[in-house]
Coordinates of C-alpha atoms in Angstrom, one line a residue:
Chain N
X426 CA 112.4 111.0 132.6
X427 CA 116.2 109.9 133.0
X428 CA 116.9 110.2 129.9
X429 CA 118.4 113.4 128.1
X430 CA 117.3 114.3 124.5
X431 CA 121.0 113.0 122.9
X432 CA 120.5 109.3 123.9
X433 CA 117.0 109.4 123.1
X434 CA 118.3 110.6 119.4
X435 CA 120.4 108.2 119.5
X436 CA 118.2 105.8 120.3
X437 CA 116.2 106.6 117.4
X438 CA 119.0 106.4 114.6
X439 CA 119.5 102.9 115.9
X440 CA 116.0 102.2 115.8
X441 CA 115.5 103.8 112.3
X442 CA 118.6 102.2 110.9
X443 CA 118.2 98.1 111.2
X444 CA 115.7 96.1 110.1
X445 CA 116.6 92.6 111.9
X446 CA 116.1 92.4 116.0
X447 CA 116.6 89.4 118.0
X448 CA 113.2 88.3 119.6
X449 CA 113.0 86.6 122.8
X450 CA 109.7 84.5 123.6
X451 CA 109.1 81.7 126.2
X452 CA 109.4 78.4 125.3
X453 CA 108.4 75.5 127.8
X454 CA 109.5 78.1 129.8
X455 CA 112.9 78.3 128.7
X456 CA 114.0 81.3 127.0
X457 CA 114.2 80.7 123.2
X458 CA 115.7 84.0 120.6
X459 CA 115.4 83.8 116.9
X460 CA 115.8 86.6 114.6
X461 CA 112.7 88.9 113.1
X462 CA 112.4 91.7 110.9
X463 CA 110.6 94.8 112.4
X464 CA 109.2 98.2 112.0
X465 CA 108.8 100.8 114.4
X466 CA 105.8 102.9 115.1
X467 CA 106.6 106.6 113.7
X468 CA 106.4 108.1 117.6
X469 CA 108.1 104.7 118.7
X470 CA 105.1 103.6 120.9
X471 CA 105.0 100.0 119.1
X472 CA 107.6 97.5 117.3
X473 CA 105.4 95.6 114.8
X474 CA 106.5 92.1 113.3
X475 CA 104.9 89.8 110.8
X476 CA 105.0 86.4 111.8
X477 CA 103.8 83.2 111.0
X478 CA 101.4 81.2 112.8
X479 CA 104.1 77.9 112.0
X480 CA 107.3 79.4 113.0
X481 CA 108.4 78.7 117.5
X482 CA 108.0 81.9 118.5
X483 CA 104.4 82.7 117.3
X484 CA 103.6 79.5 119.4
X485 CA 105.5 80.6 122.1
X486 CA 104.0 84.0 121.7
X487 CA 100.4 82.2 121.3
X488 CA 101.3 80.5 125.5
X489 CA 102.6 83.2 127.0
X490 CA 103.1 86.6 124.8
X491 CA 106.0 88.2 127.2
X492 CA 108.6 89.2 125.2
X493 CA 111.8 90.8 124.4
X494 CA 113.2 92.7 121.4
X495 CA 117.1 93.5 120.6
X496 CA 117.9 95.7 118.0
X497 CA 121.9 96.0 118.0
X498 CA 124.1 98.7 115.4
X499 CA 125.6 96.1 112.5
X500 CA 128.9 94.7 113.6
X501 CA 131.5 96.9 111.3
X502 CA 134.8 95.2 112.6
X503 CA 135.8 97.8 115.2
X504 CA 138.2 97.4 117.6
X505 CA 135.9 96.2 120.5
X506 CA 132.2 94.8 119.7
X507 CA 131.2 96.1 122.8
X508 CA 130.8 99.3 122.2
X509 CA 128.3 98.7 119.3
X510 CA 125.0 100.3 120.4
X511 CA 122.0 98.5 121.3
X512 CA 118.5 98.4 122.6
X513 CA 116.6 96.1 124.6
X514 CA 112.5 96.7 124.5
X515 CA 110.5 94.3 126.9
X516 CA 107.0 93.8 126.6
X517 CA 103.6 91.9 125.7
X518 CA 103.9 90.8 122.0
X519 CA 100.2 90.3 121.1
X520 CA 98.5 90.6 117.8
X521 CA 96.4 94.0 117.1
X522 CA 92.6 94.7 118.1
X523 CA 93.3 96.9 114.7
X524 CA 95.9 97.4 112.1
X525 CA 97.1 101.0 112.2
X526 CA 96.7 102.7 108.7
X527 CA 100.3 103.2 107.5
X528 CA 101.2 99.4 108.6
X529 CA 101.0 97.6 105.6
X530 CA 102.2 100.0 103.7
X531 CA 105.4 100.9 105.4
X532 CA 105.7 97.4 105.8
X533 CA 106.3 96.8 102.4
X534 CA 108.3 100.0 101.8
X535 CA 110.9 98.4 104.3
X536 CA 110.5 94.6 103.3
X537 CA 109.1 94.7 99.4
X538 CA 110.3 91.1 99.3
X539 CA 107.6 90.4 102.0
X540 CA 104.4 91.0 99.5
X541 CA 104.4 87.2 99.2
X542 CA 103.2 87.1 102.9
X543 CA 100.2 88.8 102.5
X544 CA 98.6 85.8 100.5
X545 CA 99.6 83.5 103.2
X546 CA 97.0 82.4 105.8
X547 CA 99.3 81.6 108.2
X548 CA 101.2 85.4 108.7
X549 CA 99.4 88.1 110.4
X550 CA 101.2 91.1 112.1
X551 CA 102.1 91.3 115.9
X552 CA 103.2 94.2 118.1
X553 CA 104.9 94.9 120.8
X554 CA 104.3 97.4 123.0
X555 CA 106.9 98.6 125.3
X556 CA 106.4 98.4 128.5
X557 CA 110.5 99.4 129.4
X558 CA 113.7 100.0 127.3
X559 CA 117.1 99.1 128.0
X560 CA 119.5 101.2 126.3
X561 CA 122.9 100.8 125.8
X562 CA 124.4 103.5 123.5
X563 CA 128.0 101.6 124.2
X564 CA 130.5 100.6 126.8
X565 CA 129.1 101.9 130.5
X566 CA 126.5 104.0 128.9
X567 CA 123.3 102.4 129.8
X568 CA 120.2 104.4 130.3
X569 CA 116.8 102.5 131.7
X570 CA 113.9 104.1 129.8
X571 CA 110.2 103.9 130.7
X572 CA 107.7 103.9 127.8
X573 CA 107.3 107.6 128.2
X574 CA 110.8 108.1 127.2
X575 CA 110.7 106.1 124.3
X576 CA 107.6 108.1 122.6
X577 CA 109.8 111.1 123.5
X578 CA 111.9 109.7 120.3
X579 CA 110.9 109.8 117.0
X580 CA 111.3 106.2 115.4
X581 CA 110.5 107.0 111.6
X582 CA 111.3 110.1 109.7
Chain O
X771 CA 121.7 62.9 112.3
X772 CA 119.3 65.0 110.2
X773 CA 121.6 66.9 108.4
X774 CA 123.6 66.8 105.5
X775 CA 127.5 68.0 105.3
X776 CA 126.7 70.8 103.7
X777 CA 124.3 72.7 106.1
X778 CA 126.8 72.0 108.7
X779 CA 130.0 73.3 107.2
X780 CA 127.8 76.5 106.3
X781 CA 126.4 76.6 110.0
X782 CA 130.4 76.5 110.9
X783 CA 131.2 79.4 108.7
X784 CA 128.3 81.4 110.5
X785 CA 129.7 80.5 113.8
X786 CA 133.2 81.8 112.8
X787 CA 132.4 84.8 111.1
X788 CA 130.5 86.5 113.5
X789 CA 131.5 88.2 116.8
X790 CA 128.4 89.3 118.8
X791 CA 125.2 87.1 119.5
X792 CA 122.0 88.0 121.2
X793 CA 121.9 85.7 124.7
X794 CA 118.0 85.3 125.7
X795 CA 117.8 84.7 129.7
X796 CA 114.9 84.6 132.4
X797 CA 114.7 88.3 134.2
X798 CA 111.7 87.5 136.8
X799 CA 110.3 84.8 134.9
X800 CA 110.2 86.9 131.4
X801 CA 112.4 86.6 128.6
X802 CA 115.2 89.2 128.7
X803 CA 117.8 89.6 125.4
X804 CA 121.0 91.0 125.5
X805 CA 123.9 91.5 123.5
X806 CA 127.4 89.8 123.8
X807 CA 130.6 88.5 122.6
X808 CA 131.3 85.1 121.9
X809 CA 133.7 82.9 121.4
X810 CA 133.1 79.3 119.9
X811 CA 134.9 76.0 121.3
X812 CA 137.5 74.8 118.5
X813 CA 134.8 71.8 118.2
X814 CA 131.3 73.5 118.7
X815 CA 130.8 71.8 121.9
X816 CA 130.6 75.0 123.8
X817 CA 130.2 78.4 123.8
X818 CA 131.9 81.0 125.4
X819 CA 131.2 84.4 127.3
X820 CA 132.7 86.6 129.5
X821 CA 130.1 88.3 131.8
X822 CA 130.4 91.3 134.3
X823 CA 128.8 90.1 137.6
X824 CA 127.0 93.4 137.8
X825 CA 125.3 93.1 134.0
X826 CA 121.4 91.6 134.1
X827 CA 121.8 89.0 131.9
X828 CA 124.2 87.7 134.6
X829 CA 122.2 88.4 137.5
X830 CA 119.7 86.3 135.2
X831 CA 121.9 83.3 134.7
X832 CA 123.1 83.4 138.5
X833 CA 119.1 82.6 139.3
X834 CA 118.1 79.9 136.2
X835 CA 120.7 79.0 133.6
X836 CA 118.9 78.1 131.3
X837 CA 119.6 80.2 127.8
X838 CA 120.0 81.1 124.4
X839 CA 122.3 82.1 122.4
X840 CA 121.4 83.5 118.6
X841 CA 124.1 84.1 115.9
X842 CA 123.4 86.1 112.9
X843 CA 124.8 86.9 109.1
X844 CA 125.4 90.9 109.6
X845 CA 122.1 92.7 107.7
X846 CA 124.1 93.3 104.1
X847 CA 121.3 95.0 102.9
X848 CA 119.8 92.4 100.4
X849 CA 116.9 92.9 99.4
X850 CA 115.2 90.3 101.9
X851 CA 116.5 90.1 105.4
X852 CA 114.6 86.8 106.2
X853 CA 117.3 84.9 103.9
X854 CA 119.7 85.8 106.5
X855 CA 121.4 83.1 108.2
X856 CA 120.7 82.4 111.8
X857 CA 121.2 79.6 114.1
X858 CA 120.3 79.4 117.7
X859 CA 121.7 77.3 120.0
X860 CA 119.5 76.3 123.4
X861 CA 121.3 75.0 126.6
X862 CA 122.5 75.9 130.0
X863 CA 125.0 78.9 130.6
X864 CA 127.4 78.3 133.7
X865 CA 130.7 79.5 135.3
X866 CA 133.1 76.3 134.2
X867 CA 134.9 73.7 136.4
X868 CA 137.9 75.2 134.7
X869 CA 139.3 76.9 132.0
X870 CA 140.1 75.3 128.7
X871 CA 144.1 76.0 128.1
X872 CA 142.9 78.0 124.9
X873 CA 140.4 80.2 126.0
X874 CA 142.3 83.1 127.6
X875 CA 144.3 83.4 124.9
X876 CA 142.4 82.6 121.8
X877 CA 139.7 85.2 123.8
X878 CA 142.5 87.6 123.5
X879 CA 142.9 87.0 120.1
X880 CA 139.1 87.4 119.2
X881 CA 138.6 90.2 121.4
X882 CA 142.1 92.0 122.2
X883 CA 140.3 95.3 123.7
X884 CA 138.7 93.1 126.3
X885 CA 142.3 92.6 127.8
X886 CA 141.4 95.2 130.3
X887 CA 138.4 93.1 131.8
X888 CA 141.1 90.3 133.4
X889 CA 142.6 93.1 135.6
X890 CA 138.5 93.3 136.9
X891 CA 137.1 91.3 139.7
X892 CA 133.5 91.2 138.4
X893 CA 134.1 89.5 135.1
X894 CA 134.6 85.8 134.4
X895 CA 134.2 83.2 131.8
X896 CA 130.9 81.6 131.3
X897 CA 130.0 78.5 129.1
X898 CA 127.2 77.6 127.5
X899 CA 127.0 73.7 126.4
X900 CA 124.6 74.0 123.5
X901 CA 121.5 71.2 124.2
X902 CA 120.0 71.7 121.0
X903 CA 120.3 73.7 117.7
X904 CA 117.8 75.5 115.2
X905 CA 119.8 76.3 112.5
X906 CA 118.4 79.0 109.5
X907 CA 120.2 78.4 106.2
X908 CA 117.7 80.7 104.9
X909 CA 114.0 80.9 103.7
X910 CA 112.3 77.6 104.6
X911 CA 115.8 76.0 105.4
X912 CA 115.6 75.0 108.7
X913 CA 117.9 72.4 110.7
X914 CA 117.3 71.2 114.0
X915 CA 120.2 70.0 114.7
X916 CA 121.5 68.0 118.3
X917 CA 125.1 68.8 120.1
X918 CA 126.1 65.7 118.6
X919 CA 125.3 67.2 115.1
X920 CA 126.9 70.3 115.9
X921 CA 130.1 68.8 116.9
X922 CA 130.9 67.5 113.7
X923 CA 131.6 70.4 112.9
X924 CA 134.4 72.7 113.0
X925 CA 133.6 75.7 114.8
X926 CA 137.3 77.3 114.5
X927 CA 139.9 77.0 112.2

């Protein structure tokens, strides 16, 4: 653990606070990022998405599942962009041997306009589960967490 | 040329309007995303970064160029974040042969608190010249757009 309780809570505001991450996935081997919506696990030990089976990074997912998840604070016009906290979880994105309970209904608490999905063959939900974390709660504050750390956190209220 | 005026000027706007971008590179052979700034070529033709030496993503770079660089509309809190615009842009990041005459300045301007980082050895400017582009006007408006495309464009004003 290299990680001390305040970053970790900070961690976990950032987490709880967006909705959007960039994803990275593999594509012909070439790094490819688009942008997801996503909801944490309530201990943090998952970041599920709800994809579709047409868009590039499900079939990128589909060849090789490594990926990478960026959730960053919402740009609010500060002085200096880099000091805007921001995460970094890298892992396998794969879909579920099971859906967890809560999933689709917290889903749709967070992303009501996504009800549509659920009568369309082609989405399913995927998760990521982290194998490290990259935090960087702003300029020369970065903290290397292990999956440990990160279930340390709380992710939902 | 697949795309209409329209989707272009409002891909243009997105480029302008935003400061920070979520750059995908190859960490070990895994996809690895970061946040930085950017700063757009007047044209499109290129994007620019300026990295620290000692950050990953540049350690990344340094051992396959090859990246990606997604731009998104700030969350507003509408009531469905997919109709977000997005666009990423695919191509090789590199130190340049030189420096536009702009760039130091018109950096400055963008990103005035970065001054500091010219008095640093470790950071430099890096370009990436975009090979392809998959621009998100929204739900199920997608654009894949080629350099060519993008610089018809006006990228700044």
């Amino acid at each position: 653990m290299n990680a001390e309780p305040e970053p970790l809570a900070a961690l976990a505001r950032l987490v709880r606070g967006q909705r959007i991450a960039a994803l990275g996935t593999l594509r012909n081997g070439a790094p490819n990022v688009s942008l997801v919506s996503y909801l944490a696990a309530p201990d943090c030990s998952a970041f599920w998405m709800r994809l579709s089976r047409l868009a590039w990074h499900t079939q990128d997912l589909l060849q090789d599942p490594r990926a990478s998840l960026a959730i960053a604070e919402r740009d609010d016009g500060r002085a200096d962009p880099q000091t805007l906290m921001r995460v970094t979880i890298r892992g396998e994105a794969l879909p579920p041997d099971r859906e967890p309970s809560f999933l689709k209904d917290d889903w749709l608490k967070k992303f009501p306009e996504s009800r549509v999905t659920f009568d369309l063959a082609d989405f399913s939900f995927w998760r990521i589960v982290p194998r490290d974390v990259r935090f960087v709660a702003g300029l020369g504050r970065t903290h290397n967490l292990s999956a440990a750390d990160l279930r340390a956190a709380t992710c939902r209220p």
